[in-house]
Amino acid sequence: YPSDCSEEYSVICQKHMFDRDHQPSNLGDDDLAPGKWWFAVETDFGGEYKGCDVEVRVQSALQVEFGFVDGLRRDEPHPVANVDSNENRVISSIAIGQEKTQNSFLQNFLLRSASNSSTLLEASTSSYRLGCSYEYVSQPLSCDLTQGHDFSVVMIGEDDTGNTFQRYSTSLCTKWYVCENGGAYYNGECLCPDYYAGDLCETPLCQNGGILSSDGRKCTCPSGYGGDVCQFVHCEKNSRTYFTNDEKSLVFVIEKSENTAYAIQDISNHFTEIVQKMWDQHQGWIGSYMILTFTVDGTIEPLDIFYEPTQFSMYLSHLSNLAYDYPGSCQMPIWKALDSLFDSPLSVNLPGSEVVIVSAAAPSDVDLASLQATMEKFDIQTPVIDYLHIEAFDCPVDDWKKDLGDFDTFLSTTGGIIFRAAGAFVGMGLKEFLPTRHAPQRLSYSDPLNCKDNDIYILVDFNMEYVFVILGGSNPKIEVETPLKDFVEVSQMWTTDQQKMWMILPQYPGIYKITVNSDVPDCFPMIYGTGEAFGYGTHAAQVFSGFIQSYNNLDTPKPYAVYGAVNFPVFNLLVRQEAEPPVETLYMTRMSRRDSEGKDEESYTSDVDRRDGCSYTYVGKAFTCVADNDVITLSVSGVDSYNQPFTRQSTTYCKKDTTNAMKSAVNVTNLLF
């Protein structure tokens, strides 16, 4: 490598992953023909001879990995040979792209001196092994001939097309070190991870007042901290919150009136199909069916529960006949009905369930105070509350949208959205919509009034198989651009006079740009992905979040941030029991606030630390709410098992707490530390 940026090297042929316009290059373009190539290097004979170095590299889909072992049946290679062993062998594996190849094979291994002469030190044929990750192994090779110097390892084989290939690498013979605590051996020494030191990374560096044991191998942690080196906050009392997507309830909160009677019957007619499609999405998702009805005069019938879809369908049909006798209205006491839902003895079934409000009206009784009073009743695992609005001829769109902003914000705090359907097609609409609501993860927040050429960027992780977009308007449109700047065809799942829904099938992970356009000023764009891929058994990252008011010990967070207290966001990254030990992790959280006048601003950025002995295993740094009743959007970012970044978002309020929140002794705004 050049010693400084002014030194130049001559390059005969060079390819990069990206071109000068930052676009991915096509590795298939201008490939050299297979075979043996040669070239001559000529220095400047007119000047003083200084010698020259020539290096030849190849950019190829055929990759050869190798290392050294000191036994025929060992399969965990070291980058160097063991100077104390007479059983050093080279082991190797061949892959084309990300897949191992069955048609390429290795024939020979050579050891050559690293000097200019490249003297042949030793040669060996290659043998194939069964049941090993590194399927090729050499005969024993001796370190004696290397005389303590670096040497080249040359691997020669034949590729899928019958052409010979060879790969060079450099190694040496030295004493093997078995690095402890996740240390990595490199260039004759152990490179230690954070919190460890010593020649073999054997010594923990105790954090947060931890005391090293007399043998120097273990930390004794003070109260409030845990982990191998006391690096994690330890919850004094684990809430033992159980995170699952199974055995939830499908809950209907239905307006009983002449405006909804036909729609209720249509739901009944399609209910078996709806349940079957939800079952196909995730077996075991729904375990019961509940219903609560309300009328225009404020009468609320008690929450009832069913366990068989056929019984529930029959009840809906009966309810439809009764509904024709009740008057409808464009404004209904929806909030009173929803509030009473949480007062029912059956509310124990609500956490994490799917609640669908079915109404042809807009809420007549929604104000900020009543919204926040209901939030006090929430368990941290709130249900997902979706609002199915039945498009009725008697209720103009403008009237329906009146004062809907606060209600839409409330729905978003539960992960819910507004979905629309005409009365004659409600059953068909729910058959398309409800299966997408299994473990929905919001991927991005967008201003509900930003409806012209609005570019929304989302991070798609490896196992996010489906992304859904809902946009209001009579003729809304979306355009989807992939990380490679290609445009994706989208599948329209549902359409009404005032809303459309699309499904996107990401071809690969990365950053996607979704451009939305609508003919209405309030289009309420919503983008979310499913937590589990349809029928594939794969799982995208799913995050639960909340807020605590004590960094060291609380594990029962609130679903909102407390105004007048110091808050800490906490998170749980769901680990499914059937999955292998996960390597997903969270690393950063951000927050934006929207004040009472609708102005948005970025207010908080923090790294995310692990916690020990807690159900919510990640915690961010402290912050305080700027003002009461601010709406805050919390984003948390991490990487999945394939090292692909992802972001999940949630919305909630900063509100005064009427329970027992711990108050801050100092008036601090946007405290970051």
GROMACS .gro file of N, CA and C in nm, residues 593-600:
model
   24
  593ARG      N    1  -3.995   1.466   1.785
  593ARG     CA    2  -4.114   1.512   1.857
  593ARG      C    3  -4.196   1.602   1.766
  594ARG      N    4  -4.327   1.595   1.785
  594ARG     CA    5  -4.419   1.682   1.714
  594ARG      C    6  -4.497   1.760   1.818
  595ASP      N    7  -4.484   1.893   1.814
  595ASP     CA    8  -4.551   1.974   1.916
  595ASP      C    9  -4.698   1.994   1.881
  596SER      N   10  -4.768   2.067   1.968
  596SER     CA   11  -4.913   2.085   1.953
  596SER      C   12  -4.949   2.158   1.825
  597GLU      N   13  -4.853   2.228   1.764
  597GLU     CA   14  -4.879   2.299   1.639
  597GLU      C   15  -4.843   2.216   1.517
  598GLY      N   16  -4.803   2.092   1.538
  598GLY     CA   17  -4.773   2.004   1.426
  598GLY      C   18  -4.633   2.014   1.373
  599LYS      N   19  -4.542   2.083   1.443
  599LYS     CA   20  -4.405   2.098   1.397
  599LYS      C   21  -4.322   1.980   1.446
  600ASP      N   22  -4.244   1.921   1.354
  600ASP     CA   23  -4.160   1.806   1.387
  600ASP      C   24  -4.015   1.849   1.398
   0.00000   0.00000   0.00000
